[in-house]
Coordinates of C-alpha atoms in Angstrom, one line a residue:
Chain A
M1 CA -41.2 0.3 35.4
K2 CA -40.8 2.1 32.1
L3 CA -39.7 -0.1 29.1
L4 CA -38.8 1.1 25.6
V5 CA -38.4 -1.2 22.6
P6 CA -37.0 0.4 19.5
L7 CA -38.2 -1.6 16.4
K8 CA -37.2 -2.1 12.9
Q9 CA -39.5 -3.1 10.1
V10 CA -38.0 -5.6 7.7
P11 CA -39.2 -7.9 4.9
D12 CA -41.2 -10.8 6.5
S13 CA -39.1 -13.9 7.0
T14 CA -41.5 -15.9 4.7
M15 CA -40.7 -13.6 1.7
R16 CA -38.6 -14.8 -1.2
I17 CA -36.1 -12.0 -1.6
K18 CA -35.1 -11.1 -5.1
V19 CA -32.2 -8.8 -6.1
A20 CA -33.4 -5.7 -8.1
P21 CA -32.1 -5.0 -11.6
D22 CA -29.7 -2.4 -10.2
G23 CA -27.8 -5.3 -8.5
K24 CA -27.5 -3.6 -5.1
S25 CA -31.0 -3.5 -3.6
I26 CA -33.9 -5.9 -3.3
V27 CA -37.2 -5.9 -5.1
T28 CA -39.7 -4.3 -2.6
E29 CA -42.8 -4.7 -4.7
G30 CA -45.2 -7.3 -3.3
I31 CA -43.1 -7.6 -0.1
T32 CA -44.9 -8.1 3.2
W33 CA -43.2 -6.2 6.0
S34 CA -43.0 -7.2 9.6
I35 CA -41.3 -6.4 12.9
S36 CA -37.8 -7.8 12.8
P37 CA -37.9 -11.2 14.6
Y38 CA -35.4 -10.4 17.4
D39 CA -37.3 -7.1 18.0
E40 CA -40.5 -9.1 18.4
Y41 CA -38.8 -11.2 21.1
A42 CA -37.8 -7.9 22.8
V43 CA -41.5 -6.8 22.7
E44 CA -42.5 -10.2 24.1
M45 CA -40.0 -9.9 26.9
A46 CA -41.2 -6.4 27.8
L47 CA -44.9 -7.5 27.7
E48 CA -44.2 -10.4 30.0
Q49 CA -42.9 -7.9 32.5
K50 CA -46.2 -6.0 32.0
D51 CA -48.1 -9.2 32.5
A52 CA -46.3 -9.8 35.8
D53 CA -46.6 -6.1 36.9
P54 CA -49.5 -4.2 35.3
S55 CA -48.0 -0.8 36.4
T56 CA -45.3 -1.4 33.7
T57 CA -45.5 0.6 30.6
V58 CA -44.1 -0.6 27.3
S59 CA -43.4 2.0 24.6
V60 CA -42.2 1.3 21.1
V61 CA -40.5 3.6 18.7
T62 CA -39.2 3.2 15.1
V63 CA -37.1 5.2 12.7
G64 CA -38.1 4.5 9.2
P65 CA -40.1 5.3 6.0
V66 CA -43.9 5.7 6.0
R67 CA -44.5 2.0 5.7
A68 CA -42.7 1.4 9.1
K69 CA -45.8 2.8 10.9
D70 CA -47.4 -0.6 10.4
A71 CA -44.7 -2.2 12.6
L72 CA -45.7 0.2 15.5
R73 CA -49.4 -0.7 15.0
A74 CA -48.5 -4.4 15.1
A75 CA -46.6 -3.9 18.4
L76 CA -49.6 -1.9 19.9
A77 CA -51.9 -4.7 18.8
M78 CA -49.7 -7.2 20.8
G79 CA -50.3 -5.0 23.9
C80 CA -47.7 -2.2 23.9
D81 CA -49.0 1.0 25.5
D82 CA -47.8 3.7 23.1
G83 CA -45.8 4.1 19.9
T84 CA -43.8 7.0 18.4
F85 CA -42.9 7.2 14.7
V86 CA -39.7 8.9 13.7
T87 CA -40.0 9.5 9.9
S88 CA -36.8 9.1 7.9
D89 CA -35.6 8.2 4.4
E90 CA -35.6 4.6 3.2
N91 CA -32.0 4.0 4.2
A92 CA -31.1 6.2 7.1
A93 CA -27.5 5.4 8.3
P94 CA -27.5 3.2 11.4
L95 CA -25.5 5.7 13.4
V96 CA -28.0 8.4 12.6
V97 CA -30.8 6.0 13.6
A98 CA -29.0 5.4 16.9
R99 CA -28.5 9.2 17.5
A100 CA -32.2 9.8 16.8
L101 CA -33.2 7.0 19.2
A102 CA -30.8 8.5 21.8
K103 CA -32.7 11.8 21.6
F104 CA -35.9 10.0 22.1
V105 CA -34.6 8.0 25.0
E106 CA -33.5 11.2 26.7
Q107 CA -37.1 12.6 26.3
K108 CA -38.8 9.4 27.4
Q109 CA -36.4 8.3 30.2
P110 CA -37.2 4.6 30.3
D111 CA -35.7 2.4 33.0
L112 CA -34.7 -0.2 30.4
V113 CA -34.3 -0.2 26.6
L114 CA -34.8 -3.5 24.9
C115 CA -33.4 -3.9 21.3
G116 CA -33.4 -7.0 19.2
R117 CA -29.9 -8.4 19.0
Q118 CA -29.8 -7.7 15.3
A119 CA -32.2 -6.9 12.5
S120 CA -33.0 -9.8 10.2
D121 CA -32.4 -7.7 7.0
D122 CA -28.9 -6.5 7.3
D123 CA -27.8 -8.5 10.4
Q124 CA -25.4 -5.8 11.5
G125 CA -26.3 -5.7 15.2
F126 CA -25.2 -2.1 15.2
V127 CA -28.0 0.1 16.5
G128 CA -28.4 -1.4 20.0
P129 CA -24.8 -1.1 21.2
A130 CA -24.3 2.3 19.4
L131 CA -27.4 3.6 21.2
A132 CA -26.0 2.5 24.6
T133 CA -22.6 4.1 23.7
I134 CA -24.2 7.5 22.7
L135 CA -26.3 7.4 25.9
G136 CA -23.4 6.4 28.1
W137 CA -25.5 3.5 29.4
P138 CA -24.4 0.0 30.2
H139 CA -25.2 -2.6 27.6
V140 CA -25.7 -6.3 28.0
A141 CA -26.0 -8.4 24.8
T142 CA -27.9 -11.6 23.9
V143 CA -30.3 -11.4 26.9
T144 CA -33.0 -14.0 27.4
K145 CA -34.6 -12.7 30.6
F146 CA -34.7 -9.8 33.0
A147 CA -36.4 -9.0 36.3
P148 CA -36.6 -6.0 38.6
A149 CA -34.3 -6.6 41.6
D150 CA -33.4 -4.7 44.7
G151 CA -32.2 -1.3 43.5
G152 CA -31.9 -2.3 39.9
I153 CA -32.5 -4.9 37.2
E154 CA -31.2 -8.4 37.0
I155 CA -30.3 -9.5 33.5
W156 CA -29.8 -13.0 32.3
R157 CA -27.5 -13.4 29.4
E158 CA -26.9 -16.4 27.3
V159 CA -23.3 -17.7 27.1
E160 CA -21.8 -20.9 25.7
G161 CA -23.2 -23.8 27.7
G162 CA -25.2 -21.7 30.3
H163 CA -26.0 -18.2 31.3
E164 CA -24.6 -15.3 33.3
V165 CA -26.7 -13.1 35.6
W166 CA -25.8 -9.4 35.5
K167 CA -27.2 -6.6 37.6
A168 CA -27.7 -3.0 36.4
S169 CA -28.1 -0.4 39.1
G170 CA -29.5 2.3 36.9
P171 CA -31.0 2.5 33.4
A172 CA -29.6 0.1 30.9
L173 CA -29.9 -1.2 27.4
V174 CA -30.1 -4.9 26.5
T175 CA -30.1 -6.6 23.2
V176 CA -32.5 -9.5 23.2
Q177 CA -31.8 -13.1 22.0
K178 CA -34.4 -15.6 20.8
S179 CA -35.9 -17.4 23.8
D180 CA -38.2 -20.2 24.5
K181 CA -41.1 -17.9 24.8
E182 CA -42.5 -17.3 21.3
P183 CA -43.7 -13.7 20.7
R184 CA -47.5 -13.6 21.3
Y185 CA -50.0 -13.1 18.6
A186 CA -51.7 -9.8 18.3
S187 CA -55.4 -10.2 19.2
L188 CA -58.6 -8.7 17.8
P189 CA -59.2 -6.7 21.0
G190 CA -55.5 -5.6 20.7
I191 CA -56.0 -4.5 17.1
M192 CA -59.2 -2.7 17.9
K193 CA -57.6 -0.9 20.8
A194 CA -54.5 0.0 18.8
K195 CA -56.8 1.5 16.1
K196 CA -57.9 4.1 18.6
K197 CA -54.4 5.1 19.7
E198 CA -52.6 8.2 18.3
L199 CA -49.2 7.5 16.8
P200 CA -47.2 10.8 17.3
E201 CA -44.9 11.5 14.3
L202 CA -41.5 13.2 14.6
A203 CA -39.4 14.1 11.6
L204 CA -35.8 12.8 12.0
S205 CA -34.6 16.3 11.1
S206 CA -36.6 17.9 14.0
L207 CA -34.7 15.9 16.5
G208 CA -31.5 17.9 15.8
V209 CA -29.3 14.9 15.3
D210 CA -25.9 15.1 13.6
A211 CA -26.6 13.7 10.1
A212 CA -22.9 13.2 9.3
A213 CA -22.1 9.5 9.5
P214 CA -19.5 7.2 8.0
K215 CA -20.9 6.6 4.5
I216 CA -21.5 2.9 4.0
E217 CA -22.7 1.8 0.6
V218 CA -23.9 -1.5 -0.7
V219 CA -21.9 -2.1 -3.8
K220 CA -23.4 -5.4 -5.0
M221 CA -25.9 -7.9 -3.9
E222 CA -25.9 -11.6 -4.9
T223 CA -28.2 -14.5 -4.2
P224 CA -26.5 -17.6 -2.8
P225 CA -25.2 -20.0 -5.5
Q226 CA -27.8 -22.5 -6.7
R227 CA -27.5 -25.8 -4.9
G228 CA -26.3 -28.7 -6.9
G229 CA -28.5 -31.8 -7.2
G230 CA -28.2 -34.5 -4.7
K231 CA -26.6 -37.9 -5.3
I232 CA -28.7 -41.0 -4.9
L233 CA -27.0 -44.4 -4.3
K234 CA -29.2 -47.1 -5.7
A235 CA -29.5 -50.8 -4.8
A236 CA -28.1 -51.6 -8.2
D237 CA -24.8 -50.0 -7.0
G238 CA -24.1 -53.1 -4.8
D239 CA -25.3 -54.8 -1.7
A240 CA -26.2 -52.9 1.5
A241 CA -22.7 -53.2 3.0
S242 CA -20.9 -51.8 -0.1
V243 CA -23.5 -49.0 -0.6
A244 CA -23.0 -48.0 3.0
A245 CA -19.2 -48.0 2.6
E246 CA -19.6 -45.9 -0.6
L247 CA -21.8 -43.5 1.3
V248 CA -19.3 -43.1 4.1
R249 CA -16.5 -42.5 1.5
L250 CA -18.6 -39.8 -0.3
L251 CA -19.5 -38.1 3.0
R252 CA -15.9 -38.1 4.0
D253 CA -14.1 -37.4 0.8
E254 CA -16.6 -35.4 -1.3
A255 CA -19.0 -33.7 1.1
K256 CA -16.3 -33.6 3.8
V257 CA -18.8 -33.7 6.6
L258 CA -17.4 -36.7 8.5
Chain B
M1 CA -65.0 2.3 -5.4
D2 CA -62.0 1.2 -3.4
F3 CA -60.7 -2.3 -3.1
D4 CA -58.0 -1.5 -0.6
L5 CA -58.3 -3.0 2.9
T6 CA -58.0 -0.6 5.8
P7 CA -54.8 -0.8 8.0
E8 CA -56.8 -2.6 10.6
Q9 CA -58.2 -5.1 8.1
E10 CA -54.7 -5.8 6.9
Q11 CA -53.6 -6.4 10.5
I12 CA -56.5 -8.7 11.1
R13 CA -55.7 -10.6 7.9
K14 CA -52.1 -10.9 8.9
L15 CA -52.9 -12.1 12.4
A16 CA -55.4 -14.7 11.0
K17 CA -52.9 -15.8 8.3
D18 CA -50.0 -16.2 10.8
F19 CA -52.3 -18.1 13.2
A20 CA -53.6 -20.3 10.4
D21 CA -50.2 -21.1 9.1
R22 CA -48.6 -21.8 12.4
E23 CA -51.4 -23.3 14.5
I24 CA -54.0 -24.8 12.2
A25 CA -52.4 -26.0 9.0
P26 CA -49.6 -28.2 10.4
G27 CA -51.9 -30.7 12.2
A28 CA -54.7 -30.7 9.6
R29 CA -53.8 -34.0 7.9
E30 CA -53.5 -35.9 11.2
R31 CA -56.7 -34.5 12.5
D32 CA -58.4 -35.5 9.2
R33 CA -57.0 -39.0 9.4
E34 CA -57.9 -39.4 13.0
Q35 CA -61.3 -37.7 12.7
R36 CA -60.4 -35.7 15.8
F37 CA -62.1 -32.5 16.8
P38 CA -59.7 -29.5 17.0
A39 CA -60.5 -28.5 20.6
E40 CA -57.0 -27.4 21.3
I41 CA -57.0 -25.0 18.4
L42 CA -60.3 -23.4 19.5
A43 CA -58.8 -22.9 22.9
K44 CA -56.0 -20.9 21.3
M45 CA -58.3 -19.0 19.0
A46 CA -60.7 -17.8 21.7
P47 CA -58.3 -15.5 23.6
L48 CA -57.4 -13.8 20.3
G49 CA -61.0 -12.9 19.8
F50 CA -61.6 -15.2 16.8
L51 CA -64.8 -16.7 18.2
G52 CA -66.4 -13.3 18.7
G53 CA -66.2 -11.8 15.2
P54 CA -68.8 -9.2 14.5
V55 CA -70.7 -9.5 17.8
P56 CA -70.6 -6.1 19.5
E57 CA -68.1 -5.6 22.3
Q58 CA -71.0 -5.1 24.9
Y59 CA -71.8 -8.8 24.4
G60 CA -68.2 -10.0 24.5
G61 CA -67.6 -9.9 20.8
M62 CA -65.0 -7.9 18.8
G63 CA -67.4 -5.6 16.9
I64 CA -65.3 -6.2 13.7
D65 CA -66.8 -5.3 10.3
Y66 CA -68.0 -8.0 7.9
I67 CA -65.0 -7.7 5.6
S68 CA -62.7 -8.4 8.5
H69 CA -65.0 -11.3 9.5
A70 CA -64.6 -12.7 5.9
L71 CA -60.8 -12.3 6.0
I72 CA -60.5 -14.3 9.2
T73 CA -62.9 -17.0 7.9
E74 CA -61.0 -17.2 4.6
E75 CA -57.6 -17.6 6.3
V76 CA -59.0 -20.3 8.7
G77 CA -60.7 -22.0 5.7
R78 CA -57.4 -21.9 3.8
A79 CA -55.8 -24.0 6.5
D80 CA -58.5 -26.4 7.5
S81 CA -62.2 -26.4 6.5
S82 CA -63.1 -28.5 9.6
V83 CA -61.9 -25.7 11.9
R84 CA -63.6 -23.2 9.7
T85 CA -66.9 -25.1 9.9
T86 CA -66.8 -25.0 13.7
L87 CA -66.2 -21.2 13.5
S88 CA -69.0 -20.7 11.0
V89 CA -71.5 -22.5 13.1
Q90 CA -70.4 -20.8 16.3
I91 CA -70.4 -17.2 15.0
S92 CA -72.7 -17.0 12.0
L93 CA -75.5 -19.5 12.9
V94 CA -75.5 -19.3 16.7
E95 CA -74.0 -16.0 17.9
L96 CA -75.4 -13.7 15.2
T97 CA -78.8 -15.3 15.3
I98 CA -79.0 -14.8 19.1
L99 CA -77.8 -11.3 18.6
K100 CA -80.5 -10.6 16.1
F101 CA -83.5 -12.4 17.7
G102 CA -82.6 -12.8 21.4
T103 CA -84.0 -10.9 24.3
P104 CA -81.5 -8.7 26.2
K105 CA -81.4 -11.4 28.9
Q106 CA -80.7 -14.2 26.4
K107 CA -78.0 -12.1 24.7
Q108 CA -76.3 -11.4 28.1
A109 CA -76.6 -15.0 29.2
W110 CA -75.1 -16.6 26.1
L111 CA -73.1 -14.3 23.8
P112 CA -70.2 -13.5 26.1
R113 CA -69.7 -17.2 26.9
L114 CA -70.0 -18.2 23.2
C115 CA -67.5 -15.4 22.2
R116 CA -65.0 -16.6 24.8
G117 CA -65.4 -20.2 23.6
E118 CA -66.6 -21.4 27.0
V119 CA -69.7 -22.6 25.3
I120 CA -69.8 -24.2 21.9
G121 CA -73.0 -23.8 20.1
C122 CA -74.8 -25.9 17.4
F123 CA -77.7 -25.2 15.1
G124 CA -80.4 -27.9 14.7
L125 CA -82.6 -27.4 11.7
T126 CA -82.1 -30.3 9.4
E127 CA -83.8 -33.6 10.2
P128 CA -83.5 -37.1 8.8
A129 CA -86.4 -36.5 6.5
S130 CA -86.1 -32.8 5.9
G131 CA -83.1 -30.8 4.6
T132 CA -83.8 -28.4 1.7
D133 CA -87.5 -28.6 2.6
A134 CA -86.7 -27.3 6.1
A135 CA -90.3 -26.3 6.8
A136 CA -91.3 -29.9 6.7
L137 CA -89.5 -30.6 9.9
Q138 CA -91.2 -33.0 12.3
T139 CA -89.7 -32.2 15.7
T140 CA -92.5 -31.0 18.0
A141 CA -92.7 -28.7 21.0
I142 CA -95.9 -29.1 23.0
K143 CA -96.9 -26.5 25.6
D144 CA -97.0 -27.8 29.2
G145 CA -97.8 -25.0 31.6
D146 CA -94.9 -22.5 31.3
D147 CA -92.7 -25.1 29.6
W148 CA -92.4 -26.8 26.3
I149 CA -91.9 -30.5 25.8
I150 CA -89.7 -31.2 22.8
N151 CA -89.5 -34.5 20.9
G152 CA -87.7 -35.3 17.7
R153 CA -84.4 -35.8 15.9
K154 CA -82.0 -33.6 14.0
M155 CA -79.4 -34.7 11.5
W156 CA -76.0 -33.6 10.2
I157 CA -75.4 -31.2 13.1
S158 CA -72.0 -29.6 13.1
N159 CA -70.6 -29.1 16.6
G160 CA -73.5 -31.3 17.9
G161 CA -71.4 -33.6 20.0
V162 CA -69.3 -30.9 21.6
S163 CA -72.0 -28.4 22.1
Q164 CA -73.3 -27.0 25.4
L165 CA -76.0 -24.9 23.6
A166 CA -78.3 -25.9 20.8
L167 CA -80.4 -23.5 18.8
I168 CA -83.1 -25.8 17.5
F169 CA -86.4 -25.5 15.6
A170 CA -89.6 -27.3 16.4
R171 CA -93.2 -27.3 15.2
T172 CA -95.4 -25.6 17.8
D173 CA -98.5 -25.4 15.7
A174 CA -99.5 -28.4 13.6
K175 CA -102.5 -26.6 12.1
A176 CA -100.7 -23.5 10.9
P177 CA -99.3 -23.3 7.3
K178 CA -96.0 -25.2 7.5
T179 CA -93.6 -22.2 7.5
K180 CA -95.7 -20.4 10.1
G181 CA -96.0 -23.2 12.8
I182 CA -92.3 -23.4 13.7
T183 CA -90.6 -21.8 16.7
A184 CA -86.9 -21.5 17.7
F185 CA -85.6 -22.6 21.1
L186 CA -82.3 -22.5 22.9
L187 CA -81.4 -25.7 24.8
S188 CA -78.7 -25.5 27.5
R189 CA -77.3 -29.0 27.6
E190 CA -76.8 -28.8 31.3
H191 CA -80.5 -28.1 32.0
Q192 CA -82.2 -29.5 29.0
P193 CA -80.2 -32.6 28.2
Y194 CA -80.3 -33.8 24.6
G195 CA -78.5 -36.7 23.0
S196 CA -75.9 -36.3 20.2
P197 CA -75.0 -39.7 18.6
P198 CA -71.9 -39.0 16.5
I199 CA -71.9 -39.4 12.7
H200 CA -68.7 -40.8 11.3
G201 CA -67.7 -41.8 7.8
K202 CA -68.0 -38.4 6.1
L203 CA -66.3 -37.8 2.8
G204 CA -64.8 -34.5 4.1
L205 CA -64.7 -32.3 7.2
R206 CA -63.5 -35.4 8.9
S207 CA -62.2 -33.5 11.9
S208 CA -65.2 -31.4 12.5
D209 CA -67.7 -32.8 14.9
T210 CA -71.0 -33.9 13.3
S211 CA -73.8 -35.6 15.1
E212 CA -77.5 -36.2 15.3
L213 CA -79.5 -34.5 18.0
V214 CA -82.0 -36.5 19.9
F215 CA -84.8 -34.9 22.0
E216 CA -86.9 -37.2 24.2
D217 CA -89.4 -35.3 26.3
V218 CA -86.9 -32.4 26.7
R219 CA -88.5 -29.8 29.0
V220 CA -87.7 -26.2 28.1
P221 CA -88.9 -23.2 29.9
D222 CA -90.6 -20.6 27.7
S223 CA -87.8 -18.1 28.6
M224 CA -85.6 -20.2 26.3
R225 CA -87.8 -19.6 23.3
L226 CA -85.9 -17.5 20.8
G227 CA -88.0 -15.0 19.0
E228 CA -91.8 -15.0 18.7
L229 CA -94.0 -18.0 18.5
G230 CA -94.3 -19.1 14.9
Q231 CA -91.3 -17.0 13.9
G232 CA -88.9 -20.0 13.8
F233 CA -88.8 -20.5 10.0
A234 CA -88.0 -16.8 9.4
I235 CA -85.2 -17.0 12.1
A236 CA -83.9 -20.2 10.4
M237 CA -83.7 -18.5 7.0
A238 CA -82.0 -15.4 8.5
A239 CA -79.5 -17.6 10.2
L240 CA -78.7 -19.5 7.0
D241 CA -78.3 -16.2 5.2
S242 CA -75.7 -15.3 7.8
G243 CA -74.1 -18.7 7.7
R244 CA -73.8 -18.6 3.9
Y245 CA -71.6 -15.6 4.1
S246 CA -69.2 -17.5 6.3
V247 CA -69.3 -20.6 4.1
A248 CA -68.5 -18.4 1.1
A249 CA -65.5 -16.8 2.7
G250 CA -64.3 -20.3 3.9
A251 CA -64.6 -21.6 0.3
V252 CA -62.5 -18.7 -1.0
G253 CA -59.9 -19.9 1.5
V254 CA -60.0 -23.4 0.0
A255 CA -59.6 -22.1 -3.5
Q256 CA -56.6 -20.0 -2.4
A257 CA -55.1 -23.0 -0.7
C258 CA -55.5 -25.0 -3.9
L259 CA -53.9 -22.3 -5.9
D260 CA -51.0 -21.8 -3.5
A261 CA -50.3 -25.6 -3.4
S262 CA -50.5 -25.8 -7.2
V263 CA -48.1 -22.9 -7.9
S264 CA -45.6 -24.3 -5.4
Y265 CA -45.8 -27.8 -6.9
A266 CA -45.9 -26.7 -10.6
T267 CA -42.8 -24.5 -10.3
Q268 CA -40.8 -27.3 -8.7
R269 CA -41.9 -30.5 -10.3
Q270 CA -40.0 -31.2 -13.5
T271 CA -41.2 -33.1 -16.6
F272 CA -39.6 -33.1 -20.0
G273 CA -36.7 -31.2 -18.6
K274 CA -38.6 -28.2 -17.3
P275 CA -40.9 -27.3 -14.4
I276 CA -44.5 -28.4 -15.3
A277 CA -45.6 -24.7 -14.8
A278 CA -43.7 -24.1 -18.1
H279 CA -46.3 -26.3 -19.9
Q280 CA -49.1 -24.2 -21.4
L281 CA -51.9 -26.5 -20.3
V282 CA -50.7 -26.4 -16.7
Q283 CA -50.3 -22.7 -16.8
E284 CA -53.9 -22.5 -18.1
M285 CA -55.1 -24.3 -15.1
L286 CA -53.2 -22.0 -12.8
A287 CA -54.6 -19.0 -14.5
D288 CA -58.1 -20.4 -14.3
M289 CA -57.7 -21.0 -10.6
T290 CA -56.5 -17.5 -10.0
V291 CA -59.5 -16.0 -11.8
E292 CA -61.9 -18.3 -9.9
T293 CA -60.3 -17.5 -6.6
E294 CA -60.3 -13.7 -7.1
A295 CA -63.8 -13.6 -8.5
A296 CA -65.1 -15.5 -5.6
R297 CA -63.3 -13.3 -3.1
L298 CA -64.6 -10.1 -4.7
L299 CA -68.2 -11.4 -4.6
V300 CA -67.7 -12.2 -0.9
W301 CA -66.3 -8.7 -0.2
R302 CA -69.2 -7.2 -2.1
A303 CA -71.7 -9.0 0.1
G304 CA -69.7 -7.9 3.1
A305 CA -69.8 -4.3 2.0
V306 CA -73.6 -4.6 1.8
K307 CA -73.7 -6.2 5.2
N308 CA -71.5 -3.4 6.6
K309 CA -74.2 -0.9 5.5
G310 CA -76.8 -2.9 7.3
L311 CA -78.8 -3.4 4.1
P312 CA -80.5 -6.7 3.1
S313 CA -77.8 -8.9 1.5
T314 CA -79.6 -12.2 0.8
R315 CA -79.1 -11.9 -3.0
E316 CA -75.5 -10.8 -2.8
T317 CA -74.7 -13.5 -0.2
S318 CA -76.3 -16.2 -2.3
I319 CA -74.4 -15.2 -5.4
A320 CA -71.1 -15.2 -3.4
K321 CA -71.9 -18.6 -1.7
L322 CA -72.9 -20.2 -5.0
Y323 CA -69.9 -19.0 -6.9
A324 CA -67.3 -19.5 -4.1
A325 CA -68.5 -23.1 -3.3
E326 CA -68.4 -24.1 -7.0
A327 CA -65.1 -22.3 -7.6
A328 CA -63.4 -24.0 -4.6
Q329 CA -64.5 -27.4 -6.0
R330 CA -63.2 -26.6 -9.5
C331 CA -59.9 -25.3 -8.0
A332 CA -59.5 -28.4 -5.9
D333 CA -60.1 -30.6 -9.0
M334 CA -57.5 -28.7 -11.0
A335 CA -55.1 -28.8 -8.1
I336 CA -55.3 -32.6 -8.0
Q337 CA -54.8 -32.7 -11.8
I338 CA -51.7 -30.5 -11.5
H339 CA -50.3 -32.7 -8.7
G340 CA -51.0 -35.9 -10.7
G341 CA -50.6 -39.1 -8.7
Y342 CA -49.3 -37.3 -5.7
G343 CA -52.5 -35.3 -5.6
F344 CA -54.4 -38.5 -5.2
S345 CA -52.7 -39.3 -1.9
D346 CA -52.7 -37.4 1.4
E347 CA -49.0 -36.8 1.1
F348 CA -50.1 -33.5 -0.4
P349 CA -53.1 -31.6 1.0
V350 CA -55.1 -31.1 -2.2
E351 CA -57.1 -34.3 -1.9
R352 CA -58.3 -33.1 1.5
Y353 CA -59.2 -29.7 -0.1
W354 CA -61.2 -31.6 -2.7
R355 CA -63.1 -33.7 -0.2
D356 CA -63.7 -30.7 2.2
A357 CA -64.8 -28.5 -0.7
R358 CA -67.7 -30.8 -1.6
V359 CA -69.9 -30.0 1.4
N360 CA -69.8 -26.2 0.6
R361 CA -72.1 -27.0 -2.3
L362 CA -74.6 -28.7 0.1
Y363 CA -74.8 -27.0 3.5
E364 CA -76.3 -23.6 4.3
G365 CA -78.5 -24.2 1.2
T366 CA -77.4 -26.3 -1.8
T367 CA -76.1 -24.7 -5.0
Q368 CA -79.5 -25.4 -6.5
I369 CA -81.3 -23.5 -3.7
Q370 CA -78.9 -20.5 -4.1
K371 CA -79.9 -20.4 -7.8
L372 CA -83.6 -20.3 -6.8
I373 CA -82.9 -17.5 -4.3
I374 CA -81.1 -15.5 -7.0
G375 CA -83.8 -16.4 -9.5
R376 CA -86.5 -15.2 -7.0
A377 CA -84.6 -11.9 -6.5
I378 CA -84.5 -11.2 -10.2
T379 CA -88.0 -12.4 -11.3
G380 CA -90.1 -11.9 -8.1
I381 CA -91.3 -15.5 -8.6
D382 CA -90.6 -17.9 -5.7
A383 CA -89.9 -21.3 -7.3
V384 CA -89.2 -22.9 -3.9
A385 CA -92.5 -22.4 -2.3
G386 CA -94.1 -23.2 -5.7

């Protein structure tokens, strides 16, 4: 089985994000970059299939600026077989990214494409479904599990209060939801092996994709408003019963959580 | 001169950092309170290759360079010095010493299992009556046919109780000058049973395993001798040299942990209507800690660079170990000062850092011994041997 996981490199989730002086971008200096968390779950899901059936190949691809190469190396260190780096500007339009990935999928011909359900930086959830649409492939969202089945692939999808099982008879694209299985660590042998692997580079322009896309521009970025200080009810405010009654009143009338 | 890490070293650092933050740091306080050995953490570290370090791949190691080795050790040390101590003993005192002095057969027999964590090793040099004056050790090995009969006692042995392999030193020639009459042996616990009464009540490293080793007529075949007859003291000194590098890197981790905790606390805790980091005397301490930490790290990396070239690194390693051990203690002290009363309780980790940092100035050669090694290197006069 041939699996392909498109990755996006995003600021690591432990980073404290600051808005840049221009008011519409973030300060990238000193940022640690990582594979977007849902994409990491997609890599893990693909690698579990490889654990179960060693004939499986897991390829990764990313479209991004030079630094994004590290995301591919990280995925190789987790155990993926090969990676391809499509070089682009810092902010390639999502639709152009999807078109570029479609070209790559046509070359690579995987049986299943696994995308994260959304990237953790812009949270748009656009590229996966757009890629499926461009390819004319079926798309199943928020997937937690898949398995090869008779003449196709069975796909488990999370729904409110349970799950649905779908079946794809041909190649398909899934977007992956967080699951119980945490993405594995890279390992030292994985890192040393990844070091020896070539990472072919393709320029976005060389893929012959239509660069015209609806122009979306970030006009303004703001950090969330500062949280106000908490309120502490003290023993001096009354006996236990009256403090409790006051707490309930505050929760109901002020905080409006009851 | 280039201070940048390679992409692989960055990856290794990130892996070690993620692992340390997610798997090691969260339980450190409880393990310290309960004085519980972190076996479950070692079991998770082994498949990632953390116990193999610079041992070549043909012997089951990872063949990583010495800067990468320091990066892993620092990150583990940042999270928990007890886990780091186990790692230092396993890799630097046991594996690298067998790698350097073992026969091909000994290397094949032990290194892969040590690197996979199937066997935990310990290093038995210090005795109840001999620490710094290691050559005064009293454990004896008497030849009996093709075997040796070992009797004696070792003290302060990290990993002793959990070990299945002990690299130990015994006097094989009572008449030779004291540094010449010592020989190294490998004891497989299964076949050469030794006792390991636990040592409790330590100031720090409370979740690392520390024990005595007791040998009562332990019969060891000559094939378990490590190195030449009478080479033991030289082997011990080479092992300590290797161990010092690991201790130094671990101490940098402690210093960094103190700095991280202090910056976090000082930017949140308010006094006189502003965060305490806004007070100049607090900021001075944060700046001092930063300088201490970075200076220590660069000294470790410099020693690592010398090691990577395969050149003698005793002087560089002693400088790094001396400075990093003292820097970690100073940083831990300042961290408690910044945390005030909270720093005095285990609600915050800095009191543990302070307790754990203390031993770095003692083991693998005290700070005073490091000074004598450095002094000997610059004067050519050996003040230890006298």
